[in-house]
Short mmCIF file of C-alpha atoms in Angstrom, two decimals:
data_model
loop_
_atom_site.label_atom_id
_atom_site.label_comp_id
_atom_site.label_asym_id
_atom_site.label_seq_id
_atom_site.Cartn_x
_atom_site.Cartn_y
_atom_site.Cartn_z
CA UNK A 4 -23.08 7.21 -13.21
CA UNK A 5 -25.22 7.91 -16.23
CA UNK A 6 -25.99 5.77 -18.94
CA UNK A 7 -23.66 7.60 -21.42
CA UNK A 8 -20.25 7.20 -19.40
CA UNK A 9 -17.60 4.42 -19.82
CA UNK A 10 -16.99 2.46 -17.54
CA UNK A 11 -13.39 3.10 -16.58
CA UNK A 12 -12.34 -0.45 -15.11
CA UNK A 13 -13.52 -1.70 -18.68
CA UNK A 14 -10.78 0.51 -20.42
CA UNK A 15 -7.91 -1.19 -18.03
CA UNK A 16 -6.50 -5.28 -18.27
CA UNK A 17 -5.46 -4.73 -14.62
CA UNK A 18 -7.17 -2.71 -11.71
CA UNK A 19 -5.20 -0.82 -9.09
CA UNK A 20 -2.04 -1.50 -7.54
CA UNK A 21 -3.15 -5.22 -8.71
CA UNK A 22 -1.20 -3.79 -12.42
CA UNK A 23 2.59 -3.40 -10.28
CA UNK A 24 5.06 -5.08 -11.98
CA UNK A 25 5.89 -8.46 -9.64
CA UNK A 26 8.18 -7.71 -6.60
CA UNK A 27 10.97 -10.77 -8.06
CA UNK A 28 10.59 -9.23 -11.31
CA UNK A 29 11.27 -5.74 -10.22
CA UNK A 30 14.61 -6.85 -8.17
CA UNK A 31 15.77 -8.51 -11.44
CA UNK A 32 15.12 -5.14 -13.48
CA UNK A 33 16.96 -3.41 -10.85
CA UNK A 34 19.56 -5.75 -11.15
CA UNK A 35 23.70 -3.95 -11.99
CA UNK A 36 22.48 -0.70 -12.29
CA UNK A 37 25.16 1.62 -10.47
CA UNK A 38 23.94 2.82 -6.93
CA UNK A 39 25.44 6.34 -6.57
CA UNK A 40 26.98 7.56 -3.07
CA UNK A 41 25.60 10.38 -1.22
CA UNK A 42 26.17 10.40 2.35
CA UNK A 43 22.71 12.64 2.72
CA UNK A 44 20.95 10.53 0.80
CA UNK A 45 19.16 8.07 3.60
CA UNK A 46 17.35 6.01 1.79
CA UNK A 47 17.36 5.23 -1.75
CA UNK A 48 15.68 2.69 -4.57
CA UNK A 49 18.43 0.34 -3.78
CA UNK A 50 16.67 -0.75 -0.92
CA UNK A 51 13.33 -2.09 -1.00
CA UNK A 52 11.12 0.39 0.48
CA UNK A 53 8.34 2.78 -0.07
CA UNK A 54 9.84 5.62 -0.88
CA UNK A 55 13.37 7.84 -0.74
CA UNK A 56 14.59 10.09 1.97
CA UNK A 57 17.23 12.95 1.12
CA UNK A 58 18.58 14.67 4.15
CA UNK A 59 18.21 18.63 3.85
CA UNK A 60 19.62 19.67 7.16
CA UNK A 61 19.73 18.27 10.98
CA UNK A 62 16.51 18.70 11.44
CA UNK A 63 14.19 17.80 7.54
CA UNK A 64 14.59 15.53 5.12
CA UNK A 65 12.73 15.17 1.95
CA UNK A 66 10.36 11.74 1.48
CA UNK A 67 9.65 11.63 -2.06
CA UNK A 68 7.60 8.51 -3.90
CA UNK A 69 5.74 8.19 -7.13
CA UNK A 70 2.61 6.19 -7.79
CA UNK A 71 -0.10 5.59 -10.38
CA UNK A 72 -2.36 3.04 -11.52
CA UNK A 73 -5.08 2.02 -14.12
CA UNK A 74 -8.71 2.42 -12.80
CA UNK A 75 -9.55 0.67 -9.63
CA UNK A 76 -13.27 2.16 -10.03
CA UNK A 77 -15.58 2.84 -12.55
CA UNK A 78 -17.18 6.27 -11.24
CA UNK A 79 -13.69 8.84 -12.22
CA UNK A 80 -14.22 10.82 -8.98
CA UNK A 81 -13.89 7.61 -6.38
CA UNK A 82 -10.82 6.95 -8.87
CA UNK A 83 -9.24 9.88 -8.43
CA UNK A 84 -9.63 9.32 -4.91
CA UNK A 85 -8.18 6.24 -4.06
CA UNK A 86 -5.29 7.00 -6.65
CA UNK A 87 -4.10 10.04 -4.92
CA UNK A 88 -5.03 8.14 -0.97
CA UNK A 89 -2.39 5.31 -2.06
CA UNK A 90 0.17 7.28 -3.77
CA UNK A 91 0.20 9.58 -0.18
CA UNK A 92 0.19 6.43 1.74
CA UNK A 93 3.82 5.67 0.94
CA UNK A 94 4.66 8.97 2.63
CA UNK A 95 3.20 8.28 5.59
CA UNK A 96 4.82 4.73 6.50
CA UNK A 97 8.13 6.63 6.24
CA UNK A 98 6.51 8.47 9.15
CA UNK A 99 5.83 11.82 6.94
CA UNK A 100 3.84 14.56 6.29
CA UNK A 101 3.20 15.04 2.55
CA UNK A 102 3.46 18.47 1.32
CA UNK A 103 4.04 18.60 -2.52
CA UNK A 104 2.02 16.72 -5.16
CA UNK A 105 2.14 16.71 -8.82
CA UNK A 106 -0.53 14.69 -10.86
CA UNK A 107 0.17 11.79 -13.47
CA UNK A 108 -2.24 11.38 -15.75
CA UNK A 109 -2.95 9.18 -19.01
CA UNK A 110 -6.46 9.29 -20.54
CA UNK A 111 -8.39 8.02 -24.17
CA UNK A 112 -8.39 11.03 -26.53
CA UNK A 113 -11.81 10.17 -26.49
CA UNK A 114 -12.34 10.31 -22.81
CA UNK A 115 -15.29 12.54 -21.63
CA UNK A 116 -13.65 15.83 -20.28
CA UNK A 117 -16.43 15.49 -17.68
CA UNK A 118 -15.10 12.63 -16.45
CA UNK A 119 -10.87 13.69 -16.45
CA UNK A 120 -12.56 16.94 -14.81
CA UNK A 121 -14.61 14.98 -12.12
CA UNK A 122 -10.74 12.17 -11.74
CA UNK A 123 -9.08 15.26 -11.30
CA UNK A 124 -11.39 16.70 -8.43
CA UNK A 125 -11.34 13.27 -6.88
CA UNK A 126 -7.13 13.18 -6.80
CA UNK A 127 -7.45 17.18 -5.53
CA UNK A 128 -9.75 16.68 -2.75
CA UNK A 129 -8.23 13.55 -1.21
CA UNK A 130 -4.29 16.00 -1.41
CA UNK A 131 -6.27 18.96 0.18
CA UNK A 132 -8.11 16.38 3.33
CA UNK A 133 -3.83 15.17 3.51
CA UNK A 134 -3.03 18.83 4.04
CA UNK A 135 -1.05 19.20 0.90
CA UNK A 136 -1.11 21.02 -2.29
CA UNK A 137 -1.48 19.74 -5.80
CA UNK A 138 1.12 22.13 -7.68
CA UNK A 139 1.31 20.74 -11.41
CA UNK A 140 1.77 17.89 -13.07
CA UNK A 141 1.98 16.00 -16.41
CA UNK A 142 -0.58 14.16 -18.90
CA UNK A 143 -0.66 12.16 -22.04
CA UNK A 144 -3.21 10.41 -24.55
CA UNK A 145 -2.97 6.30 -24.03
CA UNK A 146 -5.35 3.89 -24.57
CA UNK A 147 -5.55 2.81 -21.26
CA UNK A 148 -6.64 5.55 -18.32
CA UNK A 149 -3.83 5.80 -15.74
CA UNK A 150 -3.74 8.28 -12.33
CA UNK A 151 -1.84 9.06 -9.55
CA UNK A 152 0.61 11.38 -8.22
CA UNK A 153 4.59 12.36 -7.69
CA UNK A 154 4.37 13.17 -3.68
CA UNK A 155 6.80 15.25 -1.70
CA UNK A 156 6.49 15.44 2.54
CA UNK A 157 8.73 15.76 4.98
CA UNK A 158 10.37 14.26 8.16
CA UNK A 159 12.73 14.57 10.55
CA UNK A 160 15.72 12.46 9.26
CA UNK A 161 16.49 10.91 12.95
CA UNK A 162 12.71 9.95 12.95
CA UNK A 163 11.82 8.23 9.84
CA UNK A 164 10.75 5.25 9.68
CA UNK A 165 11.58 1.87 7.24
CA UNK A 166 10.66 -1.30 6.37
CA UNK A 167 14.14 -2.39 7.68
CA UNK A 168 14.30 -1.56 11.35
CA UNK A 169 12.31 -4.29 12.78
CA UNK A 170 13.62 -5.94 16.10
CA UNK A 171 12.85 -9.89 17.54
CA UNK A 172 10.37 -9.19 20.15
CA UNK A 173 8.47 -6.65 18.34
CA UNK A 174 4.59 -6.83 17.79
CA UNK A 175 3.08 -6.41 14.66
CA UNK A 176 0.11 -4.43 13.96
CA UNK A 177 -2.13 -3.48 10.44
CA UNK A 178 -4.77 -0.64 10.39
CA UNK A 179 -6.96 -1.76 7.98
CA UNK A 180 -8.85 -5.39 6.66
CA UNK A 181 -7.57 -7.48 3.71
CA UNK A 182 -9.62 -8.17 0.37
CA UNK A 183 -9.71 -5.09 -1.72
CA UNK A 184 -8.11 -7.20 -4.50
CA UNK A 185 -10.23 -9.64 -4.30
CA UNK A 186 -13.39 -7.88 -4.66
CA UNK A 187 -12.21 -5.59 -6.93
CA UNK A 188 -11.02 -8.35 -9.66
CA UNK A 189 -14.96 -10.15 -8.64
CA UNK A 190 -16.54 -6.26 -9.32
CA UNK A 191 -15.19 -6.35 -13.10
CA UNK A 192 -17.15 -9.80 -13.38
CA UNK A 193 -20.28 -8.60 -12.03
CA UNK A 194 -19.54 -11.05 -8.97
CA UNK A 195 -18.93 -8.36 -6.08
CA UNK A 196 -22.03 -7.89 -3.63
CA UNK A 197 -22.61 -3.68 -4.17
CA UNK A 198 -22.49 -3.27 -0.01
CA UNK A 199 -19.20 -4.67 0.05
CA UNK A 200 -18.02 -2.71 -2.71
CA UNK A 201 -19.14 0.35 -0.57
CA UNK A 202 -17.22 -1.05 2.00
CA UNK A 203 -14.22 -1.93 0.16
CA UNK A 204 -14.13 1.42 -1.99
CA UNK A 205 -14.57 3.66 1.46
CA UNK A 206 -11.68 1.71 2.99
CA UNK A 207 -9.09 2.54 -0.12
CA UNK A 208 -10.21 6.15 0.13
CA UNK A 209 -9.64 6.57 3.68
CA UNK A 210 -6.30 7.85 4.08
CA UNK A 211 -3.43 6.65 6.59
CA UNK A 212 -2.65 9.95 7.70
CA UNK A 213 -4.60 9.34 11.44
CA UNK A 214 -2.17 6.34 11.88
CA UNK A 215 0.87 8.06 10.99
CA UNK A 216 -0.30 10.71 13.57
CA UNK A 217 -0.89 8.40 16.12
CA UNK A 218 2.13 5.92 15.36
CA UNK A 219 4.67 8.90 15.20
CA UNK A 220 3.95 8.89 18.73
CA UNK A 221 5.15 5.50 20.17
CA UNK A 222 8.47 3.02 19.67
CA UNK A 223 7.75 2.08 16.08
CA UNK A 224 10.94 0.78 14.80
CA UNK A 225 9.57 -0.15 10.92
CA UNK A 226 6.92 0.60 8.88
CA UNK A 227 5.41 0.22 5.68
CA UNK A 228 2.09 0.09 3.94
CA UNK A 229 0.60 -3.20 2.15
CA UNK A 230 -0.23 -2.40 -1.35
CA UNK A 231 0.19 -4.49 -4.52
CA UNK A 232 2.71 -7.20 -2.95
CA UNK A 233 0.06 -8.34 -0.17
CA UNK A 234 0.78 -8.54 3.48
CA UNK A 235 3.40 -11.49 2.92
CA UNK A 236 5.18 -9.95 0.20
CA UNK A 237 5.41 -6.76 1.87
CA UNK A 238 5.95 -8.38 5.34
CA UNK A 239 8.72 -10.76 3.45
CA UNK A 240 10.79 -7.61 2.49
CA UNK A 241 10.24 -6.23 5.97
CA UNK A 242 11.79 -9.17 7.41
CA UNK A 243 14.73 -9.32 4.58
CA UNK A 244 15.59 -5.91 5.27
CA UNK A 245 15.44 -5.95 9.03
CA UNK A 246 17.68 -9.32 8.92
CA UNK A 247 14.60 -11.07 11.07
CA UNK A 248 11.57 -13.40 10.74
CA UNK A 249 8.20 -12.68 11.11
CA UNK A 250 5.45 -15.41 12.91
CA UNK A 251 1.64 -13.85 11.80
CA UNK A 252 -1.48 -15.32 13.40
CA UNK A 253 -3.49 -15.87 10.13
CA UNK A 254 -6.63 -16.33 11.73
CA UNK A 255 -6.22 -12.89 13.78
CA UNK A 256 -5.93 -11.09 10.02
CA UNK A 257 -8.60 -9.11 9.51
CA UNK A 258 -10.42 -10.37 5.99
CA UNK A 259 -13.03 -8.53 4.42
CA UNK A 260 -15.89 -11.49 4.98
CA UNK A 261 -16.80 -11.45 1.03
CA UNK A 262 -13.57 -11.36 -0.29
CA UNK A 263 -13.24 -14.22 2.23
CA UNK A 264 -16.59 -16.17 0.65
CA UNK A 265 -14.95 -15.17 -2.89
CA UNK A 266 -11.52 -16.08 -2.20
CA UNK A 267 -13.06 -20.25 -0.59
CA UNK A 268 -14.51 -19.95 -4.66
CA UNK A 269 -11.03 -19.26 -6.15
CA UNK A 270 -11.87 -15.77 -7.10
CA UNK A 271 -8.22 -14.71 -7.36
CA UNK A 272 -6.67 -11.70 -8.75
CA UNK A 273 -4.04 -12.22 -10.88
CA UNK A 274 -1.53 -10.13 -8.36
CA UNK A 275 -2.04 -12.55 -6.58
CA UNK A 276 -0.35 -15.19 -8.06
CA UNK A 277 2.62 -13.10 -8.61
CA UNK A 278 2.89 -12.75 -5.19
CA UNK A 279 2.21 -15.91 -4.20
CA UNK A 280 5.23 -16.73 -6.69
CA UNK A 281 7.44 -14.14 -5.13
CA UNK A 282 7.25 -14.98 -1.46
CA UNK A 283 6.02 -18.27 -0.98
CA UNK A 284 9.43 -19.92 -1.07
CA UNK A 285 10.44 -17.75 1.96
CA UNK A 286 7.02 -18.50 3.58
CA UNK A 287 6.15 -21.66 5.84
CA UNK A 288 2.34 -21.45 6.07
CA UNK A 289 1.48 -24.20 8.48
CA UNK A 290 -1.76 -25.08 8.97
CA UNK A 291 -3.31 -21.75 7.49
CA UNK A 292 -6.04 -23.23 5.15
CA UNK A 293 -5.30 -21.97 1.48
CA UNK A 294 -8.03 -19.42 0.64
CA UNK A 295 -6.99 -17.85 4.00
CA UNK A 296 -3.22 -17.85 2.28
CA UNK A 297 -4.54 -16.60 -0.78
CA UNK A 298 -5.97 -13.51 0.86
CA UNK A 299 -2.81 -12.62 2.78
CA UNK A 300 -1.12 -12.53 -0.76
CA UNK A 301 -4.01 -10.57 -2.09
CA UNK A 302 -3.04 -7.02 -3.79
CA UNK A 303 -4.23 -4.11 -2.29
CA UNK A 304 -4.75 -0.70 -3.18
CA UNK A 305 -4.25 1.84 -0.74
CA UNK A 306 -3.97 -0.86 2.28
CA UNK A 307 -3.25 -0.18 6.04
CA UNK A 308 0.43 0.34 7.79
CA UNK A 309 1.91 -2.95 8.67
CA UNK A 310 4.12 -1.91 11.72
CA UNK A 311 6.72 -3.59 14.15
CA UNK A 312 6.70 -1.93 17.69
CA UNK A 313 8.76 -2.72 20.48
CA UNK A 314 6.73 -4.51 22.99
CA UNK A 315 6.73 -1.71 26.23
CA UNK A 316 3.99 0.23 23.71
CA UNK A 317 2.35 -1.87 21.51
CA UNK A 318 -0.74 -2.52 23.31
CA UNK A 319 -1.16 1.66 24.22
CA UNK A 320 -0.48 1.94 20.79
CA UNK A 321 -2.53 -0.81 19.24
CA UNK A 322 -5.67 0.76 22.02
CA UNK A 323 -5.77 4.10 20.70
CA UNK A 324 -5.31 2.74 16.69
CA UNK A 325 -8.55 1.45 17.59
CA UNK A 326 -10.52 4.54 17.51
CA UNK A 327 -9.19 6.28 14.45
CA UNK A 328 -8.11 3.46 11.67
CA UNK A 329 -10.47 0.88 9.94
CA UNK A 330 -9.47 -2.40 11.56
CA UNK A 331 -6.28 -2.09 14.54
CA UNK A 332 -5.04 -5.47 14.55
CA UNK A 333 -2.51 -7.40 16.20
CA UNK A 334 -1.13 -9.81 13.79
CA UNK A 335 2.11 -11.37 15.37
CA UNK A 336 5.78 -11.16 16.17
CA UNK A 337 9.46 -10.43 15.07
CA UNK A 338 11.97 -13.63 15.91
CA UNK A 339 15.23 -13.38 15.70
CA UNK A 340 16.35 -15.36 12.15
CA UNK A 341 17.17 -18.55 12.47
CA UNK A 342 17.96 -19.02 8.80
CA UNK A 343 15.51 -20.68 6.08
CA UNK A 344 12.18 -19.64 5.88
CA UNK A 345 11.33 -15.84 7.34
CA UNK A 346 7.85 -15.52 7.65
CA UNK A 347 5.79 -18.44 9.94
CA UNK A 348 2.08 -18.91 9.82
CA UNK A 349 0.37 -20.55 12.69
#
């Protein structure tokens, strides 16, 4: 970056997916407005997941999402990049294939054009490695730089996949390492080593289209990706929707080992906290130690698929993860609910 440039992540109060409006206060915003019927629509904002599914005939349905965020990175390119890898990744845990994009953009009036030029490439290369097009968009002047993208894919409607469709007996598996929120919030104070930056910045760009391809393939019955609510908040909806609990091996999470240093300092994100403040009521964390509970409410930005598999092919599934996603990991199982608390740490 040369001398000259703003530094993006200086421009924003929040980085990433860390900036999403808390998961409680989201349901309460939500709250009494009218759901309309339509029997073809499959799923809708009503239910907590990561994106709506309209039924077009027997054999497509539509997956549509939305997603944007203040800057997660100060070089505009990388931005662009991990912008348009998260706002895809919400396709693919509904099992799709993203076809359609339209960018969202907010930028300072004074804002290089270099640098909206060099976002913009970043957002366009990342839809174009998915296998989709980039068709329009829409952009305003604000303070504060924002990016990300309107995404449209497709599925079949009898195989899409939800956060809500998780049986007891299933196994749970994540494709890629905890921390990015973390490290990112210790990068804007200077505190973030610069290798695992590299690290952390390569993971959010990498997209989870090889572990849609791969889980599309085997008895996944729900699916979703961990972004700004953390693994529990995002696993705590799972098990909501699916009417189940969840027990998670904390120790066989996969923790980016300096956001793990960072997070034993109380380097925290604010995210975080809201997270923490969302789920830990429906969360009995057992022995876990607490920095190692912090991190599994961490926010991340463009995380891994957290997915429940019936047992007959987990481990096939969780073998061949292994060679074509960041970190395949086998976190736990579904319970049946036993009322109380729904997730269990041990």
């Amino acid at each position: 970056m040369a001398e000259n440039q703003v530094k993006l992540t200086k421009l924003a109060k929040c980085a990433g997916c860390g900036a999403k409006v808390g998961a409680g206060t989201l349901a309460r915003l939500l709250e009494g407005i009218r759901v309309h019927e339509d029997p073809n629509l499959l799923v809708g904002f009503d239910r907590s997941d990561d994106a709506s599914v309209y039924r077009i005939s027997g054999e497509l349905a539509l997956v549509q999402t939305v997603d944007f965020f203040p800057p997660i990175a100060d070089d505009p390119y990388l931005f662009g990049q991990i912008a348009a890898a998260n706002a895809l990744s919400d396709v693919y845990a509904m099992g799709g294939e993203p076809k359609l994009c339209l960018n969202i953009m907010a930028v300072p009036k004074d804002m290089p054009p270099e640098a909206v030029h060099e976002l913009l490439r970043g957002g366009y290369e990342k839809v174009y490695e998915a296998g989709a097009l980039i068709t329009g968009g829409h952009s305003i002047l604000d303070d504060e730089p924002k990016y990300g993208l309107a995404v449209t894919g497709f599925v079949h409607p009898e195989k899409m996949l939800t956060n809500s469709g998780a049986r007891p007996g299933d196994v749970l598996l994540l494709t890629k390492p905890l921390g990015a929120g973390v490290l990112t919030t210790a990068a804007k104070a200077g505190l973030a080593p610069a290798a695992a930056m590299e690290r952390v910045y390569a993971l959010m760009t990498t997209l989870n289209k090889s572990a849609r391809d791969v889980m599309v393939r085997y008895p996944v019955h729900a699916c979703t990706d961990v972004t700004g609510f953390g693994l529990l908040g995002h696993g705590l909806e799972m098990a909501q929707g699916s009417g189940v609990e969840l027990e998670i091996e904390a120790e066989a999470v996969d923790v980016i080992p300096e956001a793990a240093e960072l997070a034993r300092m109380g380097i925290l994100p604010e995210g975080m906290y809201r997270n923490r403040a969302f789920a830990e009521g429906s969360v009995d964390p057992g022995a876990a130690e607490l920095w190692r509970q912090d991190l599994l409410y961490d926010p991340q930005t463009s995380g891994g698929l957290l997915m429940a598999v019936d047992p007959a092919g987990a481990e096939a599934l969780l073998g061949e993860l292994r060679g074509c996603v960041p970190s395949a990991q086998r976190l736990g199982t579904v319970r049946a609910y036993r009322g109380g608390k729904r997730i269990f740490l041990k």
